[in-house]
Amino acid sequence: MIQLTKLNGDLFTLNALMIEQVQSYPDTTITLTNGKKIVVKDSQSDVSQFVTDYYKQIGLNSVFKEAGDSNG
């Protein structure tokens, strides 16, 4: 789970495994796997870093690296 900030300043926790894509329109918009969109204050690069850190914390980072590894 990652902690993000809504545009109104409220903090909330999001299950990072539900994120399908993150875009800047210029506000950072997160699209979830269920199609729901969430707009946050955090930058696109910050959200990406939070997700990467979370994947490392739960041990998924190496799984995604191996799946996309062109050497294997």
Coordinates of N, CA, C and O in Angstrom, one line a residue:
M1 N 0.9 -1.2 0.0 CA 0.0 0.0 0.0 C 0.9 1.2 0.0 O 1.9 1.2 0.6
I2 N 0.5 2.2 -0.7 CA 1.2 3.5 -0.8 C 0.3 4.6 -0.3 O -0.9 4.6 -0.5
Q3 N 1.0 5.6 0.3 CA 0.2 6.8 0.8 C 0.3 7.9 -0.2 O 1.5 8.3 -0.6
L4 N -0.8 8.5 -0.6 CA -0.8 9.6 -1.5 C -1.7 10.7 -0.9 O -2.3 10.6 0.1
T5 N -1.6 11.9 -1.6 CA -2.4 13.1 -1.2 C -3.4 13.5 -2.3 O -3.1 13.7 -3.4
K6 N -4.7 13.6 -1.9 CA -5.7 14.0 -2.8 C -5.5 15.5 -3.0 O -4.8 16.2 -2.3
L7 N -6.2 16.0 -4.1 CA -6.0 17.5 -4.4 C -6.5 18.4 -3.3 O -6.0 19.5 -3.1
N8 N -7.4 17.9 -2.4 CA -7.9 18.7 -1.3 C -7.0 18.6 -0.1 O -7.3 19.2 0.9
G9 N -5.9 17.9 -0.2 CA -4.9 17.8 0.9 C -5.1 16.6 1.8 O -4.2 16.3 2.6
D10 N -6.2 15.8 1.6 CA -6.4 14.6 2.4 C -5.4 13.5 2.0 O -5.2 13.3 0.8
L11 N -4.9 12.8 3.0 CA -4.0 11.6 2.8 C -4.9 10.4 2.6 O -5.9 10.3 3.3
F12 N -4.5 9.5 1.8 CA -5.2 8.2 1.7 C -4.2 7.1 1.3 O -3.1 7.4 0.8
T13 N -4.6 5.9 1.5 CA -3.7 4.8 1.2 C -4.3 4.0 0.0 O -5.5 3.7 0.0
L14 N -3.5 3.7 -1.0 CA -3.9 3.0 -2.2 C -3.2 1.7 -2.3 O -1.9 1.6 -2.1
N15 N -3.9 0.6 -2.7 CA -3.2 -0.6 -3.0 C -2.5 -0.5 -4.4 O -3.1 -0.4 -5.4
A16 N -1.2 -0.5 -4.3 CA -0.4 -0.2 -5.5 C -0.5 -1.3 -6.6 O -0.3 -1.1 -7.8
L17 N -1.0 -2.5 -6.2 CA -1.2 -3.6 -7.1 C -2.4 -3.3 -8.0 O -2.5 -4.0 -9.1
M18 N -3.2 -2.4 -7.7 CA -4.4 -2.1 -8.5 C -4.1 -1.0 -9.5 O -5.0 -0.7 -10.3
I19 N -2.9 -0.4 -9.6 CA -2.6 0.6 -10.5 C -2.3 0.1 -11.9 O -1.5 -0.8 -12.1
E20 N -3.0 0.6 -12.9 CA -2.8 0.2 -14.3 C -1.9 1.2 -15.0 O -1.0 0.8 -15.7
Q21 N -2.1 2.5 -14.7 CA -1.3 3.5 -15.3 C -1.3 4.8 -14.6 O -2.2 5.0 -13.8
V22 N -0.2 5.6 -14.7 CA -0.1 6.9 -14.1 C 0.2 7.9 -15.2 O 1.2 7.7 -15.9
Q23 N -0.5 9.0 -15.2 CA -0.3 10.0 -16.3 C -0.4 11.4 -15.6 O -1.0 11.6 -14.6
S24 N 0.2 12.4 -16.3 CA 0.1 13.8 -15.9 C -0.7 14.5 -17.0 O -0.4 14.5 -18.1
Y25 N -1.7 15.2 -16.5 CA -2.6 15.9 -17.5 C -2.8 17.4 -17.3 O -3.7 17.9 -17.9
P26 N -2.2 18.3 -16.6 CA -1.0 18.2 -15.8 C -1.1 17.6 -14.4 O -0.1 17.2 -13.8
D27 N -2.3 17.5 -13.9 CA -2.5 16.8 -12.6 C -2.2 15.3 -12.8 O -2.5 14.7 -13.8
T28 N -1.6 14.7 -11.7 CA -1.3 13.3 -11.8 C -2.6 12.5 -11.7 O -3.3 12.6 -10.7
T29 N -2.9 11.7 -12.7 CA -4.1 10.9 -12.7 C -3.7 9.4 -12.7 O -2.9 9.0 -13.6
I30 N -4.2 8.7 -11.8 CA -4.0 7.3 -11.6 C -5.2 6.5 -12.1 O -6.3 6.7 -11.6
T31 N -5.0 5.6 -13.1 CA -6.1 4.7 -13.5 C -5.9 3.4 -12.9 O -4.8 2.8 -13.0
L32 N -6.9 2.9 -12.2 CA -6.9 1.6 -11.6 C -7.3 0.5 -12.5 O -7.9 0.7 -13.6
T33 N -7.1 -0.8 -12.2 CA -7.4 -1.9 -13.0 C -8.9 -2.0 -13.2 O -9.4 -2.6 -14.2
N34 N -9.7 -1.5 -12.3 CA -11.2 -1.5 -12.4 C -11.7 -0.3 -13.2 O -12.9 -0.2 -13.4
G35 N -10.8 0.5 -13.8 CA -11.2 1.7 -14.6 C -11.4 3.0 -13.8 O -11.5 4.0 -14.5
K36 N -11.4 2.9 -12.5 CA -11.6 4.1 -11.7 C -10.4 5.0 -11.9 O -9.2 4.5 -11.9
K37 N -10.6 6.3 -11.9 CA -9.5 7.3 -12.0 C -9.4 8.1 -10.7 O -10.4 8.5 -10.2
I38 N -8.2 8.3 -10.2 CA -7.9 9.1 -9.0 C -6.9 10.2 -9.4 O -5.9 9.9 -10.0
V39 N -7.2 11.4 -9.0 CA -6.3 12.6 -9.3 C -5.6 12.9 -7.9 O -6.3 13.1 -6.9
V40 N -4.3 13.0 -8.0 CA -3.6 13.2 -6.7 C -2.6 14.4 -6.9 O -2.3 14.8 -8.0
K41 N -2.1 15.0 -5.8 CA -1.2 16.1 -5.8 C 0.2 15.6 -6.1 O 1.1 16.3 -6.6
D42 N 0.5 14.3 -5.7 CA 1.9 13.8 -5.9 C 2.2 13.7 -7.4 O 1.4 13.5 -8.2
S43 N 3.5 14.0 -7.7 CA 3.9 13.9 -9.1 C 3.9 12.5 -9.6 O 4.0 11.5 -8.9
Q44 N 3.9 12.4 -11.0 CA 4.0 11.1 -11.6 C 5.2 10.3 -11.2 O 5.2 9.1 -10.9
S45 N 6.4 11.0 -11.1 CA 7.6 10.4 -10.8 C 7.6 9.9 -9.3 O 8.1 8.8 -9.0
D46 N 7.0 10.7 -8.4 CA 6.8 10.3 -7.0 C 6.0 9.1 -6.9 O 6.3 8.1 -6.1
V47 N 4.9 9.0 -7.6 CA 4.0 7.9 -7.5 C 4.7 6.6 -8.0 O 4.7 5.6 -7.4
S48 N 5.5 6.8 -9.1 CA 6.3 5.6 -9.7 C 7.3 5.2 -8.6 O 7.5 3.9 -8.5
Q49 N 7.9 6.1 -7.9 CA 8.9 5.7 -6.9 C 8.2 5.0 -5.7 O 8.8 4.0 -5.2
F50 N 7.1 5.5 -5.3 CA 6.3 4.9 -4.2 C 6.0 3.5 -4.6 O 6.1 2.5 -3.7
V51 N 5.5 3.2 -5.8 CA 5.2 1.9 -6.3 C 6.4 1.0 -6.3 O 6.3 -0.1 -5.8
T52 N 7.5 1.5 -6.9 CA 8.7 0.7 -6.9 C 9.2 0.3 -5.5 O 9.5 -0.8 -5.3
D53 N 9.2 1.3 -4.6 CA 9.6 1.0 -3.2 C 8.7 0.0 -2.6 O 9.1 -0.9 -1.8
Y54 N 7.4 0.1 -2.8 CA 6.4 -0.9 -2.3 C 6.7 -2.3 -2.8 O 6.7 -3.3 -2.1
Y55 N 6.9 -2.4 -4.2 CA 7.2 -3.7 -4.8 C 8.5 -4.3 -4.1 O 8.5 -5.5 -3.9
K56 N 9.5 -3.5 -3.9 CA 10.7 -4.0 -3.2 C 10.4 -4.5 -1.8 O 10.9 -5.5 -1.4
Q57 N 9.6 -3.7 -1.1 CA 9.2 -4.0 0.3 C 8.5 -5.4 0.4 O 8.7 -6.2 1.3
I58 N 7.6 -5.7 -0.6 CA 6.9 -7.0 -0.5 C 7.5 -8.1 -1.4 O 7.0 -9.2 -1.5
G59 N 8.7 -7.8 -2.0 CA 9.4 -8.8 -2.7 C 9.0 -9.0 -4.2 O 9.3 -10.1 -4.7
L60 N 8.2 -8.1 -4.7 CA 7.8 -8.3 -6.1 C 8.7 -7.6 -7.2 O 8.6 -7.9 -8.3
N61 N 9.6 -6.8 -6.7 CA 10.4 -6.0 -7.7 C 11.2 -7.0 -8.6 O 11.3 -6.8 -9.8
S62 N 11.8 -8.0 -8.0 CA 12.6 -8.9 -8.8 C 11.7 -9.8 -9.8 O 12.2 -10.1 -10.8
V63 N 10.5 -10.0 -9.4 CA 9.6 -10.8 -10.3 C 9.3 -10.0 -11.5 O 9.4 -10.5 -12.6
F64 N 9.0 -8.7 -11.4 CA 8.7 -7.9 -12.5 C 10.0 -7.6 -13.4 O 9.9 -7.6 -14.6
K65 N 11.2 -7.5 -12.7 CA 12.4 -7.4 -13.5 C 12.7 -8.6 -14.3 O 13.0 -8.5 -15.5
E66 N 12.5 -9.8 -13.7 CA 12.8 -11.0 -14.5 C 11.8 -11.2 -15.6 O 12.1 -11.6 -16.7
A67 N 10.5 -10.8 -15.4 CA 9.5 -11.0 -16.5 C 9.8 -10.1 -17.7 O 9.6 -10.5 -18.8
G68 N 10.4 -8.9 -17.4 CA 10.7 -8.0 -18.5 C 12.2 -8.1 -19.0 O 12.6 -7.3 -19.8
D69 N 12.9 -9.0 -18.4 CA 14.4 -9.1 -18.7 C 14.5 -9.7 -20.1 O 14.1 -10.8 -20.4
S70 N 15.2 -9.0 -21.0 CA 15.4 -9.5 -22.4 C 16.5 -10.5 -22.5 O 16.7 -11.1 -23.5
N71 N 17.3 -10.8 -21.4 CA 18.4 -11.7 -21.4 C 17.9 -13.1 -21.1 O 18.7 -14.1 -21.2
G72 N 16.6 -13.3 -20.6 CA 16.2 -14.6 -20.1 C 15.2 -15.3 -20.9 O 14.6 -15.3 -21.8

